[in-house]
mmCIF file of N, CA and C in Angstrom:
data_model
loop_
_atom_site.group_PDB
_atom_site.id
_atom_site.type_symbol
_atom_site.label_atom_id
_atom_site.label_comp_id
_atom_site.label_asym_id
_atom_site.label_seq_id
_atom_site.Cartn_x
_atom_site.Cartn_y
_atom_site.Cartn_z
ATOM 1 N N MET A 25 -23.388 0.157 2.895
ATOM 2 C CA MET A 25 -22.962 -1.115 1.639
ATOM 3 C C MET A 25 -22.868 -0.124 0.372
ATOM 4 N N ASN A 26 -23.489 0.946 -0.213
ATOM 5 C CA ASN A 26 -23.747 1.309 -1.059
ATOM 6 C C ASN A 26 -22.696 2.097 -1.137
ATOM 7 N N LYS A 27 -21.960 2.687 -0.210
ATOM 8 C CA LYS A 27 -20.723 3.678 -0.476
ATOM 9 C C LYS A 27 -19.950 2.486 -0.636
ATOM 10 N N LEU A 28 -19.538 1.707 -0.514
ATOM 11 C CA LEU A 28 -18.778 0.465 -0.740
ATOM 12 C C LEU A 28 -19.033 0.402 -2.047
ATOM 13 N N VAL A 29 -19.877 0.017 -2.404
ATOM 14 C CA VAL A 29 -20.128 -0.417 -3.785
ATOM 15 C C VAL A 29 -19.542 0.472 -4.801
ATOM 16 N N VAL A 30 -20.172 1.912 -4.720
ATOM 17 C CA VAL A 30 -19.859 2.965 -5.226
ATOM 18 C C VAL A 30 -18.149 3.055 -5.682
ATOM 19 N N ALA A 31 -17.927 2.782 -4.100
ATOM 20 C CA ALA A 31 -16.496 3.143 -4.143
ATOM 21 C C ALA A 31 -15.591 2.172 -5.122
ATOM 22 N N ALA A 32 -15.991 0.876 -5.122
ATOM 23 C CA ALA A 32 -15.497 -0.080 -5.744
ATOM 24 C C ALA A 32 -15.756 -0.062 -7.397
ATOM 25 N N ILE A 33 -16.855 0.765 -7.535
ATOM 26 C CA ILE A 33 -17.180 0.625 -9.145
ATOM 27 C C ILE A 33 -15.733 1.840 -9.838
ATOM 28 N N ALA A 34 -15.988 3.145 -8.575
ATOM 29 C CA ALA A 34 -15.152 4.076 -9.211
ATOM 30 C C ALA A 34 -13.679 3.732 -9.217
ATOM 31 N N ALA A 35 -13.018 2.831 -8.407
ATOM 32 C CA ALA A 35 -11.982 2.220 -8.587
ATOM 33 C C ALA A 35 -11.570 1.603 -9.773
ATOM 34 N N GLY A 36 -12.789 0.537 -9.988
ATOM 35 C CA GLY A 36 -12.502 -0.127 -11.458
ATOM 36 C C GLY A 36 -12.391 1.023 -12.154
ATOM 37 N N ILE A 37 -12.960 1.571 -12.593
ATOM 38 C CA ILE A 37 -13.306 2.915 -13.593
ATOM 39 C C ILE A 37 -11.855 3.510 -13.681
ATOM 40 N N SER A 38 -11.147 4.173 -12.747
ATOM 41 C CA SER A 38 -9.889 4.862 -12.897
ATOM 42 C C SER A 38 -8.944 3.562 -13.025
ATOM 43 N N LEU A 39 -8.710 2.435 -12.704
ATOM 44 C CA LEU A 39 -8.291 1.507 -12.950
ATOM 45 C C LEU A 39 -8.233 1.091 -14.451
ATOM 46 N N THR A 40 -9.163 0.971 -14.937
ATOM 47 C CA THR A 40 -9.319 0.361 -16.768
ATOM 48 C C THR A 40 -8.370 1.750 -17.352
ATOM 49 N N SER A 41 -8.821 2.826 -16.765
ATOM 50 C CA SER A 41 -8.625 4.184 -17.844
ATOM 51 C C SER A 41 -6.946 4.214 -17.447
ATOM 52 N N PHE A 42 -5.852 4.043 -16.461
ATOM 53 C CA PHE A 42 -4.733 3.432 -16.159
ATOM 54 C C PHE A 42 -4.280 2.270 -17.333
ATOM 55 N N CYS A 43 -4.753 1.609 -17.269
ATOM 56 C CA CYS A 43 -4.462 0.214 -18.161
ATOM 57 C C CYS A 43 -3.983 0.580 -19.707
ATOM 58 N N SER A 44 -5.502 1.196 -19.945
ATOM 59 C CA SER A 44 -5.285 1.889 -21.456
ATOM 60 C C SER A 44 -4.080 2.356 -21.406
ATOM 61 N N VAL A 45 -3.650 3.004 -20.808
ATOM 62 C CA VAL A 45 -2.633 4.321 -21.094
ATOM 63 C C VAL A 45 -1.388 3.354 -21.100
ATOM 64 N N VAL A 46 -1.153 2.290 -20.417
ATOM 65 C CA VAL A 46 0.185 1.604 -20.352
ATOM 66 C C VAL A 46 0.163 0.935 -21.588
ATOM 67 N N TYR A 47 -0.887 0.035 -22.210
ATOM 68 C CA TYR A 47 -0.475 -0.761 -23.167
ATOM 69 C C TYR A 47 0.058 0.030 -24.528
ATOM 70 N N ALA A 48 0.714 -0.693 -24.882
ATOM 71 C CA ALA A 48 1.536 -0.028 -26.132
ATOM 72 C C ALA A 48 1.181 -0.766 -27.421
ATOM 73 N N ASP A 49 0.770 -1.116 -28.345
ATOM 74 C CA ASP A 49 0.621 -1.521 -29.816
ATOM 75 C C ASP A 49 1.906 -1.677 -30.435
ATOM 76 N N PRO A 50 2.631 -2.904 -30.311
ATOM 77 C CA PRO A 50 3.927 -3.009 -31.059
ATOM 78 C C PRO A 50 3.935 -2.878 -32.208
ATOM 79 N N PHE A 51 2.456 -3.381 -32.945
ATOM 80 C CA PHE A 51 2.697 -2.908 -34.455
ATOM 81 C C PHE A 51 2.434 -2.029 -34.938
ATOM 82 N N LEU A 52 2.525 -0.742 -33.764
ATOM 83 C CA LEU A 52 2.722 0.553 -34.111
ATOM 84 C C LEU A 52 3.471 1.132 -34.311
ATOM 85 N N MET A 53 4.578 1.895 -35.119
ATOM 86 C CA MET A 53 5.585 2.647 -34.719
ATOM 87 C C MET A 53 5.506 4.086 -33.998
ATOM 88 N N THR A 54 5.620 4.270 -32.726
ATOM 89 C CA THR A 54 6.014 5.752 -32.015
ATOM 90 C C THR A 54 6.912 6.226 -32.078
ATOM 91 N N PRO A 55 7.256 7.259 -31.700
ATOM 92 C CA PRO A 55 8.344 8.039 -31.211
ATOM 93 C C PRO A 55 9.351 6.992 -30.038
ATOM 94 N N ALA A 56 8.536 6.501 -29.214
ATOM 95 C CA ALA A 56 9.487 6.068 -28.234
ATOM 96 C C ALA A 56 9.769 4.760 -28.891
ATOM 97 N N ILE A 57 9.151 4.047 -29.813
ATOM 98 C CA ILE A 57 10.046 2.547 -30.211
ATOM 99 C C ILE A 57 11.481 3.217 -31.164
ATOM 100 N N ASP A 58 11.013 4.079 -31.855
ATOM 101 C CA ASP A 58 11.705 4.550 -32.805
ATOM 102 C C ASP A 58 13.112 4.982 -31.762
ATOM 103 N N GLY A 59 12.922 5.809 -30.904
ATOM 104 C CA GLY A 59 14.080 6.286 -30.071
ATOM 105 C C GLY A 59 14.863 4.937 -29.171
ATOM 106 N N ALA A 60 14.052 4.292 -28.884
ATOM 107 C CA ALA A 60 14.533 3.246 -28.360
ATOM 108 C C ALA A 60 15.339 2.178 -28.941
ATOM 109 N N VAL A 61 14.443 1.779 -30.412
ATOM 110 C CA VAL A 61 15.269 1.410 -31.121
ATOM 111 C C VAL A 61 16.951 1.841 -31.631
ATOM 112 N N LYS A 62 16.744 2.862 -32.120
ATOM 113 C CA LYS A 62 17.853 4.127 -32.759
ATOM 114 C C LYS A 62 19.233 4.007 -31.298
ATOM 115 N N GLY A 63 18.646 4.252 -30.196
ATOM 116 C CA GLY A 63 19.369 4.590 -28.924
ATOM 117 C C GLY A 63 20.074 3.079 -28.407
ATOM 118 N N PHE A 64 19.798 2.021 -29.011
ATOM 119 C CA PHE A 64 19.806 0.705 -28.467
ATOM 120 C C PHE A 64 21.230 0.553 -28.544
ATOM 121 N N THR A 65 22.168 0.071 -27.185
ATOM 122 C CA THR A 65 23.467 -0.131 -26.756
ATOM 123 C C THR A 65 23.598 -1.546 -26.184
ATOM 124 N N GLY A 66 22.356 -2.036 -25.687
ATOM 125 C CA GLY A 66 22.673 -3.080 -25.013
ATOM 126 C C GLY A 66 22.839 -4.358 -25.593
ATOM 127 N N ASP A 67 22.722 -5.570 -24.996
ATOM 128 C CA ASP A 67 22.332 -6.773 -25.712
ATOM 129 C C ASP A 67 21.464 -7.715 -25.752
ATOM 130 N N ARG A 68 20.462 -7.058 -24.888
ATOM 131 C CA ARG A 68 19.228 -7.609 -24.104
ATOM 132 C C ARG A 68 17.982 -7.450 -25.234
ATOM 133 N N PHE A 69 17.843 -8.605 -26.087
ATOM 134 C CA PHE A 69 16.567 -8.140 -27.019
ATOM 135 C C PHE A 69 15.983 -9.539 -27.215
ATOM 136 N N LEU A 70 14.830 -9.762 -27.657
ATOM 137 C CA LEU A 70 14.051 -10.885 -27.846
ATOM 138 C C LEU A 70 13.462 -10.957 -29.142
ATOM 139 N N VAL A 71 13.610 -11.896 -29.568
ATOM 140 C CA VAL A 71 13.041 -11.995 -31.179
ATOM 141 C C VAL A 71 11.988 -13.225 -31.084
ATOM 142 N N LYS A 72 10.524 -12.491 -31.421
ATOM 143 C CA LYS A 72 9.251 -13.827 -31.245
ATOM 144 C C LYS A 72 8.975 -14.014 -32.764
ATOM 145 N N LEU A 73 8.808 -15.171 -33.238
ATOM 146 C CA LEU A 73 8.169 -15.356 -34.329
ATOM 147 C C LEU A 73 6.406 -15.235 -34.517
ATOM 148 N N LEU A 74 5.910 -14.466 -35.131
ATOM 149 C CA LEU A 74 4.492 -14.075 -35.265
ATOM 150 C C LEU A 74 3.717 -15.482 -35.928
ATOM 151 N N LYS A 75 2.553 -15.634 -35.326
ATOM 152 C CA LYS A 75 1.977 -16.913 -36.224
ATOM 153 C C LYS A 75 1.683 -16.151 -37.669
ATOM 154 N N PRO A 76 1.777 -17.552 -38.229
ATOM 155 C CA PRO A 76 1.672 -17.628 -39.423
ATOM 156 C C PRO A 76 0.307 -16.886 -40.153
ATOM 157 N N SER A 77 0.064 -16.330 -41.341
ATOM 158 C CA SER A 77 -0.979 -15.567 -41.888
ATOM 159 C C SER A 77 -2.043 -16.598 -42.093
ATOM 160 N N GLY A 78 -3.258 -16.176 -41.487
ATOM 161 C CA GLY A 78 -4.420 -16.939 -41.780
ATOM 162 C C GLY A 78 -4.809 -17.772 -40.637
ATOM 163 N N ALA A 79 -3.504 -17.487 -38.979
ATOM 164 C CA ALA A 79 -3.965 -18.083 -38.077
ATOM 165 C C ALA A 79 -5.087 -17.296 -36.930
ATOM 166 N N GLY A 80 -5.552 -16.416 -37.593
ATOM 167 C CA GLY A 80 -6.250 -15.752 -36.493
ATOM 168 C C GLY A 80 -6.090 -14.253 -36.144
ATOM 169 N N ASP A 81 -5.000 -13.908 -35.878
ATOM 170 C CA ASP A 81 -4.167 -12.922 -35.168
ATOM 171 C C ASP A 81 -3.991 -11.875 -36.276
ATOM 172 N N LEU A 82 -5.134 -10.776 -36.073
ATOM 173 C CA LEU A 82 -5.165 -9.935 -37.121
ATOM 174 C C LEU A 82 -4.520 -8.788 -37.148
ATOM 175 N N SER A 83 -3.553 -8.575 -35.761
ATOM 176 C CA SER A 83 -2.667 -7.593 -35.618
ATOM 177 C C SER A 83 -1.114 -7.905 -36.331
ATOM 178 N N ALA A 84 -1.107 -9.334 -36.187
ATOM 179 C CA ALA A 84 0.364 -10.072 -36.640
ATOM 180 C C ALA A 84 0.069 -9.973 -38.161
ATOM 181 N N GLU A 85 -1.336 -10.021 -38.682
ATOM 182 C CA GLU A 85 -1.339 -10.063 -40.235
ATOM 183 C C GLU A 85 -1.216 -9.071 -40.544
ATOM 184 N N ALA A 86 -1.615 -7.955 -40.222
ATOM 185 C CA ALA A 86 -1.542 -6.275 -40.619
ATOM 186 C C ALA A 86 0.146 -6.143 -40.549
ATOM 187 N N ALA A 87 0.958 -6.545 -39.870
ATOM 188 C CA ALA A 87 2.130 -6.289 -39.572
ATOM 189 C C ALA A 87 3.208 -6.538 -40.312
ATOM 190 N N ALA A 88 2.393 -7.867 -40.977
ATOM 191 C CA ALA A 88 3.420 -8.626 -41.522
ATOM 192 C C ALA A 88 2.956 -8.141 -43.597
ATOM 193 N N GLU A 89 2.277 -7.047 -43.531
ATOM 194 C CA GLU A 89 2.561 -5.943 -44.835
ATOM 195 C C GLU A 89 3.944 -5.087 -44.377
ATOM 196 N N LYS A 90 4.659 -5.255 -45.783
ATOM 197 C CA LYS A 90 5.987 -4.686 -45.701
ATOM 198 C C LYS A 90 5.961 -3.411 -45.989
ATOM 199 N N ASN A 91 4.958 -3.195 -46.538
ATOM 200 C CA ASN A 91 4.825 -1.854 -47.201
ATOM 201 C C ASN A 91 4.094 -0.839 -46.494
ATOM 202 N N THR A 92 3.771 -0.733 -45.372
ATOM 203 C CA THR A 92 3.530 0.214 -44.468
ATOM 204 C C THR A 92 4.533 1.225 -44.011
ATOM 205 N N PRO A 93 3.974 2.390 -43.778
ATOM 206 C CA PRO A 93 4.893 3.321 -42.928
ATOM 207 C C PRO A 93 5.954 2.615 -42.017
ATOM 208 N N ALA A 94 4.889 2.369 -41.287
ATOM 209 C CA ALA A 94 5.251 1.799 -39.746
ATOM 210 C C ALA A 94 6.484 0.692 -39.766
ATOM 211 N N TYR A 95 6.320 -0.267 -40.715
ATOM 212 C CA TYR A 95 7.483 -1.224 -41.347
ATOM 213 C C TYR A 95 8.678 -0.345 -41.770
ATOM 214 N N GLN A 96 8.430 0.804 -42.659
ATOM 215 C CA GLN A 96 9.306 1.250 -43.352
ATOM 216 C C GLN A 96 10.048 2.065 -42.494
ATOM 217 N N ALA A 97 9.588 2.611 -41.281
ATOM 218 C CA ALA A 97 10.098 3.368 -40.183
ATOM 219 C C ALA A 97 10.880 2.482 -39.443
ATOM 220 N N LEU A 98 10.266 1.298 -38.964
ATOM 221 C CA LEU A 98 11.445 0.335 -38.132
ATOM 222 C C LEU A 98 12.378 -0.012 -38.722
ATOM 223 N N GLN A 99 12.460 0.153 -40.076
ATOM 224 C CA GLN A 99 13.395 -0.708 -40.944
ATOM 225 C C GLN A 99 14.516 0.328 -40.852
ATOM 226 N N ALA A 100 13.999 1.851 -40.788
ATOM 227 C CA ALA A 100 14.963 2.899 -40.913
ATOM 228 C C ALA A 100 15.595 2.812 -39.632
ATOM 229 N N SER A 101 15.022 2.647 -38.406
ATOM 230 C CA SER A 101 15.511 3.089 -37.089
ATOM 231 C C SER A 101 16.173 1.733 -36.796
ATOM 232 N N ILE A 102 16.193 0.372 -37.547
ATOM 233 C CA ILE A 102 17.525 -0.747 -37.365
ATOM 234 C C ILE A 102 18.825 -0.440 -38.075
ATOM 235 N N ASP A 103 18.193 0.414 -39.170
ATOM 236 C CA ASP A 103 19.438 0.507 -40.229
ATOM 237 C C ASP A 103 20.453 2.023 -39.493
ATOM 238 N N ALA A 104 19.958 2.489 -38.586
ATOM 239 C CA ALA A 104 20.344 4.113 -37.996
ATOM 240 C C ALA A 104 21.142 3.153 -37.009
ATOM 241 N N ASN A 105 20.869 1.969 -36.379
ATOM 242 C CA ASN A 105 21.925 1.491 -35.796
ATOM 243 C C ASN A 105 22.748 0.305 -35.534
ATOM 244 N N LYS A 106 23.797 0.372 -36.292
ATOM 245 C CA LYS A 106 24.611 -0.477 -37.153
ATOM 246 C C LYS A 106 24.988 -1.510 -35.677
ATOM 247 N N GLY A 107 25.073 -1.160 -34.732
ATOM 248 C CA GLY A 107 25.788 -2.141 -33.367
ATOM 249 C C GLY A 107 24.305 -3.173 -33.329
ATOM 250 N N LEU A 108 22.847 -2.902 -33.283
ATOM 251 C CA LEU A 108 22.140 -3.473 -33.077
ATOM 252 C C LEU A 108 21.982 -4.236 -34.480
ATOM 253 N N ALA A 109 21.886 -3.914 -35.595
ATOM 254 C CA ALA A 109 21.540 -4.425 -36.863
ATOM 255 C C ALA A 109 22.628 -5.856 -36.528
ATOM 256 N N LYS A 110 24.100 -5.607 -36.338
ATOM 257 C CA LYS A 110 25.274 -6.655 -36.204
ATOM 258 C C LYS A 110 24.587 -7.810 -35.207
ATOM 259 N N GLN A 111 24.525 -7.159 -34.138
ATOM 260 C CA GLN A 111 24.252 -8.240 -33.157
ATOM 261 C C GLN A 111 22.786 -9.029 -33.787
ATOM 262 N N LEU A 112 21.688 -8.456 -34.408
ATOM 263 C CA LEU A 112 20.495 -9.551 -35.070
ATOM 264 C C LEU A 112 21.277 -10.341 -36.126
ATOM 265 N N GLU A 113 21.906 -9.688 -36.832
ATOM 266 C CA GLU A 113 22.333 -10.610 -37.941
ATOM 267 C C GLU A 113 23.347 -11.861 -37.270
ATOM 268 N N ALA A 114 23.725 -11.269 -36.380
ATOM 269 C CA ALA A 114 24.830 -12.565 -35.691
ATOM 270 C C ALA A 114 24.005 -13.517 -35.054
ATOM 271 N N GLN A 115 22.462 -13.204 -34.583
ATOM 272 C CA GLN A 115 21.396 -14.167 -34.152
ATOM 273 C C GLN A 115 20.858 -14.901 -35.641
ATOM 274 N N ASN A 116 21.325 -14.359 -36.854
ATOM 275 C CA ASN A 116 20.337 -15.261 -37.960
ATOM 276 C C ASN A 116 19.216 -14.751 -38.178
ATOM 277 N N VAL A 117 19.059 -13.102 -37.393
ATOM 278 C CA VAL A 117 17.620 -12.658 -37.850
ATOM 279 C C VAL A 117 17.902 -11.562 -39.266
ATOM 280 N N GLU A 118 17.177 -12.057 -40.222
ATOM 281 C CA GLU A 118 16.680 -11.494 -40.853
ATOM 282 C C GLU A 118 16.187 -10.105 -40.933
ATOM 283 N N ILE A 119 16.731 -8.852 -41.158
ATOM 284 C CA ILE A 119 16.107 -7.649 -40.464
ATOM 285 C C ILE A 119 15.079 -7.106 -41.307
ATOM 286 N N ASN A 120 15.086 -7.781 -42.523
ATOM 287 C CA ASN A 120 13.790 -7.183 -43.278
ATOM 288 C C ASN A 120 12.723 -7.738 -42.945
ATOM 289 N N ASN A 121 13.050 -8.943 -42.138
ATOM 290 C CA ASN A 121 11.533 -9.766 -42.107
ATOM 291 C C ASN A 121 11.330 -9.242 -40.055
ATOM 292 N N ILE A 122 11.654 -8.338 -40.173
ATOM 293 C CA ILE A 122 11.353 -7.860 -38.523
ATOM 294 C C ILE A 122 10.308 -6.634 -39.191
ATOM 295 N N VAL A 123 9.147 -7.199 -38.298
ATOM 296 C CA VAL A 123 7.585 -6.096 -38.642
ATOM 297 C C VAL A 123 7.396 -5.557 -37.594
ATOM 298 N N ALA A 124 7.741 -5.561 -36.542
ATOM 299 C CA ALA A 124 7.325 -4.928 -35.258
ATOM 300 C C ALA A 124 8.505 -5.001 -34.582
ATOM 301 N N ALA A 125 8.129 -3.886 -33.112
ATOM 302 C CA ALA A 125 8.832 -3.681 -32.031
ATOM 303 C C ALA A 125 8.377 -3.480 -31.251
ATOM 304 N N GLU A 126 8.797 -3.577 -29.944
ATOM 305 C CA GLU A 126 8.354 -3.363 -28.389
ATOM 306 C C GLU A 126 9.163 -3.136 -27.712
ATOM 307 N N VAL A 127 9.413 -1.870 -26.573
ATOM 308 C CA VAL A 127 10.082 -1.881 -25.607
ATOM 309 C C VAL A 127 9.317 -2.398 -24.335
ATOM 310 N N ALA A 128 10.278 -3.621 -23.700
ATOM 311 C CA ALA A 128 9.779 -4.227 -22.755
ATOM 312 C C ALA A 128 9.856 -3.634 -21.216
ATOM 313 N N THR A 129 9.194 -3.939 -20.325
ATOM 314 C CA THR A 129 9.113 -3.376 -18.932
ATOM 315 C C THR A 129 10.703 -3.395 -18.618
ATOM 316 N N ASP A 130 11.563 -4.113 -18.782
ATOM 317 C CA ASP A 130 12.928 -3.600 -18.286
ATOM 318 C C ASP A 130 13.845 -3.001 -19.244
ATOM 319 N N GLY A 131 13.465 -2.751 -19.901
ATOM 320 C CA GLY A 131 13.996 -1.885 -21.324
ATOM 321 C C GLY A 131 14.454 -2.469 -22.087
ATOM 322 N N SER A 132 14.450 -3.829 -22.212
ATOM 323 C CA SER A 132 14.868 -4.463 -23.524
ATOM 324 C C SER A 132 14.225 -4.258 -24.691
ATOM 325 N N LEU A 133 14.395 -4.768 -25.919
ATOM 326 C CA LEU A 133 13.347 -4.874 -27.216
ATOM 327 C C LEU A 133 12.997 -6.322 -27.186
ATOM 328 N N VAL A 134 11.843 -5.953 -27.695
ATOM 329 C CA VAL A 134 11.343 -7.475 -28.783
ATOM 330 C C VAL A 134 11.208 -6.821 -29.741
ATOM 331 N N PHE A 135 11.545 -7.819 -30.775
ATOM 332 C CA PHE A 135 11.337 -7.800 -32.121
ATOM 333 C C PHE A 135 10.407 -8.958 -32.444
ATOM 334 N N TYR A 136 9.191 -8.392 -33.641
ATOM 335 C CA TYR A 136 8.557 -9.708 -34.146
ATOM 336 C C TYR A 136 8.688 -9.817 -35.391
ATOM 337 N N VAL A 137 9.276 -11.027 -36.156
ATOM 338 C CA VAL A 137 9.508 -11.352 -37.379
ATOM 339 C C VAL A 137 8.351 -12.265 -37.837
ATOM 340 N N GLN A 138 8.025 -11.897 -39.038
ATOM 341 C CA GLN A 138 7.067 -13.087 -39.656
ATOM 342 C C GLN A 138 7.802 -14.241 -40.335
#
């Protein structure tokens, strides 16, 4: 019985270490997001509206600051991909309101706007 409990605990610990590697914070600009935005050629993307400031989502509130290096890098990546910029504008998305992005598991992009 003790061996079973020890094995279960070991499995749980190793599983949590893998989960932390898979998670990516969309409010940080990483080389993977930069490359995905610059090289995006599809039409599958999602635009999500962030909660208004003061709604208790500290990550969203931090991302809403437009003077951060992450925001500036994201804007530069979007500007570098003229096709993506046109698609966003066609859906009435104001590009300067996009404060974060992430790559979904299916390879599409998710943009967060304030």
